[in-house]
Short mmCIF file of C-alpha atoms in Angstrom, two decimals:
data_model
loop_
_atom_site.label_atom_id
_atom_site.label_comp_id
_atom_site.label_asym_id
_atom_site.label_seq_id
_atom_site.Cartn_x
_atom_site.Cartn_y
_atom_site.Cartn_z
CA UNK A 79 13.90 -75.84 -6.23
CA UNK A 80 12.72 -77.26 -2.93
CA UNK A 81 11.57 -74.58 -0.43
CA UNK A 82 10.88 -74.91 3.31
CA UNK A 83 8.37 -72.43 4.44
CA UNK A 84 8.04 -72.23 8.27
CA UNK A 85 4.76 -70.89 9.75
CA UNK A 86 2.98 -71.54 6.53
CA UNK A 87 -0.42 -72.19 8.24
CA UNK A 88 -0.38 -68.62 9.37
CA UNK A 89 -1.49 -65.37 7.51
CA UNK A 90 1.68 -64.26 5.73
CA UNK A 91 3.05 -67.69 5.46
CA UNK A 92 0.03 -69.17 3.86
CA UNK A 93 -0.37 -66.36 1.57
CA UNK A 94 3.25 -66.81 0.60
CA UNK A 95 2.63 -70.55 -0.14
CA UNK A 96 -0.32 -69.61 -2.45
CA UNK A 97 1.77 -67.08 -4.32
CA UNK A 98 4.81 -69.26 -4.56
CA UNK A 99 2.89 -72.28 -5.90
CA UNK A 100 1.12 -70.07 -8.48
CA UNK A 101 4.24 -68.44 -9.67
CA UNK A 102 6.76 -71.21 -9.62
CA UNK A 103 4.63 -74.49 -10.13
CA UNK A 104 7.96 -76.40 -10.90
CA UNK A 105 9.02 -75.90 -7.21
CA UNK A 106 8.31 -78.15 -4.28
CA UNK A 107 7.11 -76.42 -1.14
CA UNK A 108 7.18 -77.89 2.42
CA UNK A 109 5.23 -76.22 5.07
CA UNK A 110 6.61 -76.58 8.52
CA UNK A 111 4.22 -75.35 11.25
CA UNK A 112 3.57 -76.22 14.94
CA UNK A 113 -0.22 -75.20 14.54
CA UNK A 114 -0.41 -72.93 17.48
CA UNK A 115 -3.43 -70.91 18.09
CA UNK A 116 -2.85 -68.71 15.09
CA UNK A 117 -1.93 -71.77 12.77
CA UNK A 118 -4.98 -72.92 10.85
CA UNK A 119 -4.63 -76.14 8.63
CA UNK A 120 -8.03 -75.29 6.85
CA UNK A 121 -6.21 -72.29 5.36
CA UNK A 122 -3.99 -74.54 3.32
CA UNK A 123 -6.97 -76.60 2.19
CA UNK A 124 -6.55 -75.26 -1.58
CA UNK A 125 -3.01 -76.70 -1.88
CA UNK A 126 -3.04 -79.75 0.52
CA UNK A 127 -3.65 -82.30 -2.38
CA UNK A 128 -1.06 -80.81 -4.76
CA UNK A 129 1.86 -83.27 -5.64
CA UNK A 130 4.54 -80.55 -5.04
CA UNK A 131 3.20 -79.33 -1.57
CA UNK A 132 3.78 -81.27 1.70
CA UNK A 133 2.58 -80.28 5.29
CA UNK A 134 4.61 -81.18 8.38
CA UNK A 135 3.64 -80.51 11.87
CA UNK A 136 6.62 -79.54 13.98
CA UNK A 137 7.94 -76.98 16.20
CA UNK A 138 10.98 -75.03 14.81
CA UNK A 139 12.44 -75.18 18.46
CA UNK A 140 12.44 -78.97 18.23
CA UNK A 141 15.94 -79.53 17.11
CA UNK A 142 15.54 -83.30 16.33
CA UNK A 143 12.42 -82.65 14.30
CA UNK A 144 14.02 -79.96 12.28
CA UNK A 145 17.14 -82.00 11.56
CA UNK A 146 15.04 -84.91 10.53
CA UNK A 147 13.17 -82.81 8.05
CA UNK A 148 16.22 -81.15 6.61
CA UNK A 149 17.84 -84.74 6.25
CA UNK A 150 14.81 -86.06 4.37
CA UNK A 151 14.17 -83.05 2.20
CA UNK A 152 17.58 -81.24 1.41
CA UNK A 153 16.04 -77.91 0.85
CA UNK A 154 17.49 -75.30 -1.32
CA UNK A 155 15.95 -72.33 0.49
CA UNK A 156 14.46 -71.82 3.82
CA UNK A 157 11.95 -68.93 4.40
CA UNK A 158 11.29 -68.32 8.17
CA UNK A 159 7.84 -66.77 8.71
CA UNK A 160 7.25 -68.66 11.86
CA UNK A 161 6.85 -66.17 14.82
CA UNK A 162 4.85 -65.31 17.80
CA UNK A 163 3.72 -61.84 16.60
CA UNK A 164 0.84 -60.28 18.66
CA UNK A 165 2.18 -57.31 20.70
CA UNK A 166 -0.49 -57.78 23.30
CA UNK A 167 0.35 -61.38 24.00
CA UNK A 168 4.08 -60.52 24.25
CA UNK A 169 3.19 -58.00 27.04
CA UNK A 170 1.33 -60.60 28.93
CA UNK A 171 3.80 -63.33 28.36
CA UNK A 172 7.25 -62.61 26.78
CA UNK A 173 8.66 -66.06 27.36
CA UNK A 174 6.90 -67.98 24.38
CA UNK A 175 8.09 -64.99 22.04
CA UNK A 176 11.76 -65.54 23.12
CA UNK A 177 11.61 -69.15 22.63
CA UNK A 178 10.10 -69.27 19.25
CA UNK A 179 11.50 -66.09 17.65
CA UNK A 180 15.16 -66.46 18.86
CA UNK A 181 15.71 -70.06 19.74
CA UNK A 182 13.52 -71.31 16.88
CA UNK A 183 15.48 -69.18 14.43
CA UNK A 184 18.79 -70.44 15.77
CA UNK A 185 17.73 -74.04 15.45
CA UNK A 186 16.70 -73.53 11.77
CA UNK A 187 19.90 -71.78 10.95
CA UNK A 188 21.90 -74.59 12.58
CA UNK A 189 20.11 -77.10 10.32
CA UNK A 190 20.88 -74.86 7.37
CA UNK A 191 24.67 -74.93 8.26
CA UNK A 192 24.66 -78.68 8.59
CA UNK A 193 23.10 -79.50 5.55
CA UNK A 194 25.30 -77.56 3.09
CA UNK A 195 24.85 -73.94 4.07
CA UNK A 196 21.31 -73.64 2.77
CA UNK A 197 20.05 -70.29 1.84
CA UNK A 198 18.12 -68.70 4.67
CA UNK A 199 15.65 -65.85 4.55
CA UNK A 200 14.32 -64.24 7.85
CA UNK A 201 10.98 -62.53 7.73
CA UNK A 202 11.27 -59.70 10.30
CA UNK A 203 9.12 -56.59 11.13
CA UNK A 204 9.54 -52.78 11.01
CA UNK A 205 8.71 -52.87 14.74
CA UNK A 206 12.42 -53.55 15.46
CA UNK A 207 13.02 -49.88 14.72
CA UNK A 208 10.63 -48.48 17.33
CA UNK A 209 8.42 -45.54 16.30
CA UNK A 210 8.46 -42.18 14.69
CA UNK A 211 7.09 -38.86 15.73
CA UNK A 212 3.65 -37.95 14.41
CA UNK A 213 4.60 -34.37 13.58
CA UNK A 214 7.54 -35.23 11.27
CA UNK A 215 6.19 -36.90 8.32
CA UNK A 216 9.22 -36.72 6.32
CA UNK A 217 11.03 -39.19 8.57
CA UNK A 218 11.06 -42.81 7.57
CA UNK A 219 12.80 -46.06 8.57
CA UNK A 220 15.57 -47.17 6.23
CA UNK A 221 17.79 -50.16 6.59
CA UNK A 222 20.37 -47.98 8.52
CA UNK A 223 17.83 -46.83 11.03
CA UNK A 224 18.90 -47.84 14.64
CA UNK A 225 17.07 -50.71 16.38
CA UNK A 226 14.99 -49.26 19.20
CA UNK A 227 12.30 -51.93 20.38
CA UNK A 228 9.24 -50.98 22.32
CA UNK A 229 7.75 -54.50 23.12
CA UNK A 230 8.82 -57.96 24.05
CA UNK A 231 7.63 -58.99 20.54
CA UNK A 232 9.84 -56.51 18.63
CA UNK A 233 12.82 -57.18 20.95
CA UNK A 234 12.53 -60.85 20.22
CA UNK A 235 12.51 -60.24 16.34
CA UNK A 236 15.34 -57.76 16.71
CA UNK A 237 17.36 -60.46 18.56
CA UNK A 238 16.60 -62.93 15.83
CA UNK A 239 17.77 -60.48 13.18
CA UNK A 240 21.06 -59.78 15.07
CA UNK A 241 21.55 -63.63 15.25
CA UNK A 242 20.95 -64.01 11.56
CA UNK A 243 23.58 -61.26 10.89
CA UNK A 244 25.97 -63.08 13.24
CA UNK A 245 25.49 -66.44 11.55
CA UNK A 246 26.18 -64.83 8.22
CA UNK A 247 29.50 -63.19 9.49
CA UNK A 248 30.79 -65.98 11.70
CA UNK A 249 29.79 -69.15 9.63
CA UNK A 250 29.28 -67.46 6.12
CA UNK A 251 25.60 -68.67 6.19
CA UNK A 252 23.83 -67.21 3.14
CA UNK A 253 21.17 -65.05 4.60
CA UNK A 254 18.78 -62.11 3.86
CA UNK A 255 16.59 -60.32 6.15
CA UNK A 256 13.17 -58.53 5.24
CA UNK A 257 11.51 -55.88 7.45
CA UNK A 258 7.75 -55.11 6.44
CA UNK A 259 5.20 -52.71 7.52
CA UNK A 260 1.74 -53.82 8.66
CA UNK A 261 0.16 -56.43 6.31
CA UNK A 262 -3.76 -56.84 5.65
CA UNK A 263 -5.66 -59.28 3.41
CA UNK A 264 -7.21 -62.70 3.27
CA UNK A 265 -6.74 -65.34 6.05
CA UNK A 266 -5.40 -62.83 8.68
CA UNK A 267 -6.19 -64.11 12.24
CA UNK A 268 -9.01 -62.07 13.79
CA UNK A 269 -7.21 -60.61 16.69
CA UNK A 270 -5.51 -58.28 14.41
CA UNK A 271 -7.02 -54.75 13.79
CA UNK A 272 -8.60 -55.02 10.23
CA UNK A 273 -10.12 -58.44 10.59
CA UNK A 274 -11.25 -57.86 14.15
CA UNK A 275 -13.10 -54.66 13.14
CA UNK A 276 -14.66 -56.45 10.05
CA UNK A 277 -15.86 -59.27 12.13
CA UNK A 278 -17.03 -57.17 15.10
CA UNK A 279 -18.88 -54.70 12.81
CA UNK A 280 -20.52 -57.55 10.90
CA UNK A 281 -21.84 -58.77 14.24
CA UNK A 282 -22.81 -55.27 15.50
CA UNK A 283 -20.22 -55.64 18.41
CA UNK A 284 -18.15 -52.77 19.88
CA UNK A 285 -14.98 -51.75 17.92
CA UNK A 286 -12.19 -51.32 20.41
CA UNK A 287 -9.75 -48.66 19.45
CA UNK A 288 -6.71 -48.03 21.65
CA UNK A 289 -6.40 -44.38 22.97
CA UNK A 290 -7.84 -41.83 20.53
CA UNK A 291 -6.86 -44.02 17.41
CA UNK A 292 -4.16 -41.57 16.24
CA UNK A 293 -1.35 -44.01 15.88
CA UNK A 294 -0.15 -44.24 12.36
CA UNK A 295 0.80 -47.38 10.50
CA UNK A 296 2.05 -48.03 7.00
CA UNK A 297 -0.18 -50.74 5.32
CA UNK A 298 0.83 -53.23 2.77
CA UNK A 299 -1.48 -55.74 0.97
CA UNK A 300 -0.08 -59.20 1.82
CA UNK A 301 0.45 -60.29 -1.81
CA UNK A 302 2.78 -57.39 -2.49
CA UNK A 303 4.74 -58.43 0.58
CA UNK A 304 4.93 -62.12 -0.78
CA UNK A 305 6.15 -60.86 -4.10
CA UNK A 306 8.81 -58.89 -2.53
CA UNK A 307 10.00 -61.79 -0.41
CA UNK A 308 10.11 -64.04 -3.44
CA UNK A 309 12.26 -61.44 -5.20
CA UNK A 310 14.70 -61.11 -2.16
CA UNK A 311 15.06 -64.92 -1.86
CA UNK A 312 16.03 -65.38 -5.63
CA UNK A 313 17.72 -62.05 -6.41
CA UNK A 314 18.50 -60.38 -3.11
CA UNK A 315 22.22 -59.66 -2.10
CA UNK A 316 23.45 -62.13 0.57
CA UNK A 317 23.82 -60.57 3.94
CA UNK A 318 21.64 -57.65 3.25
CA UNK A 319 18.56 -56.17 4.97
CA UNK A 320 15.43 -55.13 2.71
CA UNK A 321 12.77 -52.81 4.09
CA UNK A 322 9.29 -53.51 2.42
CA UNK A 323 6.72 -50.63 2.73
CA UNK A 324 3.49 -49.78 1.16
CA UNK A 325 3.82 -45.94 0.96
CA UNK A 326 0.45 -45.88 2.71
CA UNK A 327 0.40 -44.37 6.12
CA UNK A 328 -3.13 -44.24 7.83
CA UNK A 329 -4.37 -43.52 11.30
CA UNK A 330 -5.98 -46.45 13.08
CA UNK A 331 -9.13 -44.52 13.55
CA UNK A 332 -9.49 -43.72 9.77
CA UNK A 333 -9.13 -47.42 8.92
CA UNK A 334 -11.73 -48.34 11.34
CA UNK A 335 -14.14 -45.64 10.18
CA UNK A 336 -13.45 -46.68 6.60
CA UNK A 337 -14.33 -50.34 7.49
CA UNK A 338 -17.47 -49.13 9.18
CA UNK A 339 -18.45 -47.08 6.05
CA UNK A 340 -17.82 -50.05 3.60
CA UNK A 341 -19.99 -52.33 5.59
CA UNK A 342 -22.82 -49.65 6.00
CA UNK A 343 -22.52 -49.71 9.91
CA UNK A 344 -22.69 -46.89 12.45
CA UNK A 345 -19.72 -45.17 13.99
CA UNK A 346 -21.41 -45.40 17.22
CA UNK A 347 -19.93 -49.01 17.28
CA UNK A 348 -16.32 -47.39 17.84
CA UNK A 349 -15.32 -47.70 21.35
CA UNK A 350 -12.07 -45.98 22.74
CA UNK A 351 -10.19 -48.26 25.20
CA UNK A 352 -7.12 -47.70 27.32
CA UNK A 353 -4.05 -47.42 25.23
CA UNK A 354 -1.71 -50.30 25.01
CA UNK A 355 1.52 -49.99 27.19
CA UNK A 356 4.37 -48.58 25.22
CA UNK A 357 2.27 -48.08 22.20
CA UNK A 358 4.27 -46.99 19.16
CA UNK A 359 3.14 -43.87 17.59
CA UNK A 360 3.98 -44.10 13.89
CA UNK A 361 5.75 -46.55 11.63
CA UNK A 362 6.80 -45.50 8.08
CA UNK A 363 9.07 -47.51 5.72
CA UNK A 364 11.33 -46.34 3.06
CA UNK A 365 11.43 -49.00 0.34
CA UNK A 366 13.90 -47.36 -1.95
CA UNK A 367 16.56 -50.08 -1.63
CA UNK A 368 14.35 -52.91 -2.81
CA UNK A 369 12.89 -50.80 -5.37
CA UNK A 370 16.19 -49.76 -6.88
CA UNK A 371 17.89 -53.19 -6.64
CA UNK A 372 14.97 -55.54 -7.36
CA UNK A 373 12.52 -53.36 -9.10
CA UNK A 374 9.77 -53.95 -6.43
CA UNK A 375 6.88 -51.59 -5.86
CA UNK A 376 3.57 -52.30 -4.08
CA UNK A 377 0.86 -52.82 -6.64
CA UNK A 378 -2.35 -52.65 -4.55
CA UNK A 379 -3.65 -49.27 -3.45
CA UNK A 380 -5.27 -49.40 0.05
CA UNK A 381 -8.49 -48.30 -1.31
CA UNK A 382 -8.60 -51.38 -3.57
CA UNK A 383 -6.96 -53.77 -1.20
CA UNK A 384 -9.27 -52.93 1.75
CA UNK A 385 -12.34 -53.59 -0.38
CA UNK A 386 -10.80 -56.75 -1.62
CA UNK A 387 -10.28 -57.82 2.05
CA UNK A 388 -13.56 -56.91 3.28
CA UNK A 389 -15.18 -58.79 0.30
CA UNK A 390 -13.00 -61.84 1.27
CA UNK A 391 -14.19 -61.82 4.81
CA UNK A 392 -17.84 -61.48 3.71
CA UNK A 393 -17.34 -64.47 1.24
CA UNK A 394 -15.61 -66.58 3.79
CA UNK A 395 -17.42 -66.10 7.09
CA UNK A 396 -17.09 -69.69 8.09
CA UNK A 397 -13.28 -69.41 8.21
CA UNK A 398 -13.22 -66.72 10.68
CA UNK A 399 -16.26 -67.60 12.55
CA UNK A 400 -14.73 -71.00 13.32
CA UNK A 401 -11.70 -69.26 14.62
CA UNK A 402 -13.76 -67.01 16.95
CA UNK A 403 -15.80 -70.08 18.18
CA UNK A 404 -12.72 -72.38 18.52
CA UNK A 405 -14.18 -74.85 16.18
CA UNK A 406 -11.16 -74.63 13.96
CA UNK A 407 -8.95 -76.43 16.56
CA UNK A 408 -11.44 -79.34 16.87
CA UNK A 409 -10.65 -81.17 13.69
CA UNK A 410 -6.97 -80.34 13.09
CA UNK A 411 -3.97 -81.60 15.04
CA UNK A 412 -3.60 -79.50 18.27
CA UNK A 413 -0.21 -77.61 18.60
#
């Protein structure tokens, strides 16, 4: 098969490309990425020379570029990882989130329709469901939970999901949607919680924690997420939504303390800062549907995954140090 992976120079997209090429070496993978600040071409260095991999720099909102790529490649499946995804940035400037996450998704689906109703998978987020109370641990998000967004980011992703469902119902486009809990692992941009804490702790810098750090997230190792998406794209029922969760809820403060302990640093580095506007209290995903239908369960326990992640950042300091310094933007095409 021939697969287009959008946003493949980002964290989850790149990890998916590595996973896919390892598991399906007979397939051809084309990465479409605009190389915005979170896209790093150096991340894809391990696969750039492979005969069955191609990188294309373009914006998913650029209808002419997307149409030209589809015409040239005639893909069998499109996996849409491309998104603006940082909540704080969406609060500061929602407009780019609306453009990329909604309009970009529509442009991709229009190309899918034009070139033979190409199979389309939308990578979404559990944040479209809003949050859950801290004092009711039995409550979890299912695929039938109502959408209740808290940020411009989650609103843009929910809008895209609704558009994907509309294209399926109106045009018969073969689609699926996945909504995943918080990911962690190699190649995550160092503005996110876990890599930020690792980088700051290694440099003995303050570890900024929102509020009292009591917000709870369900954490999933990125390779488990990639495996789930691959299963959905190949075996998932058309028109369906699948929740992907790690059954691993943890408070932010506990994760920060664990990172500090693993690195042998002092908890005095932890600094509590003013809470984020509209900060969701708790996310918890019920992955029963994907487990029962596709046989998926997470394989990586958090205690193992966080150790692997810390080890990766220790062994690849130049990767994230170049991002923090801005050097990674100098020798790659600027988006």
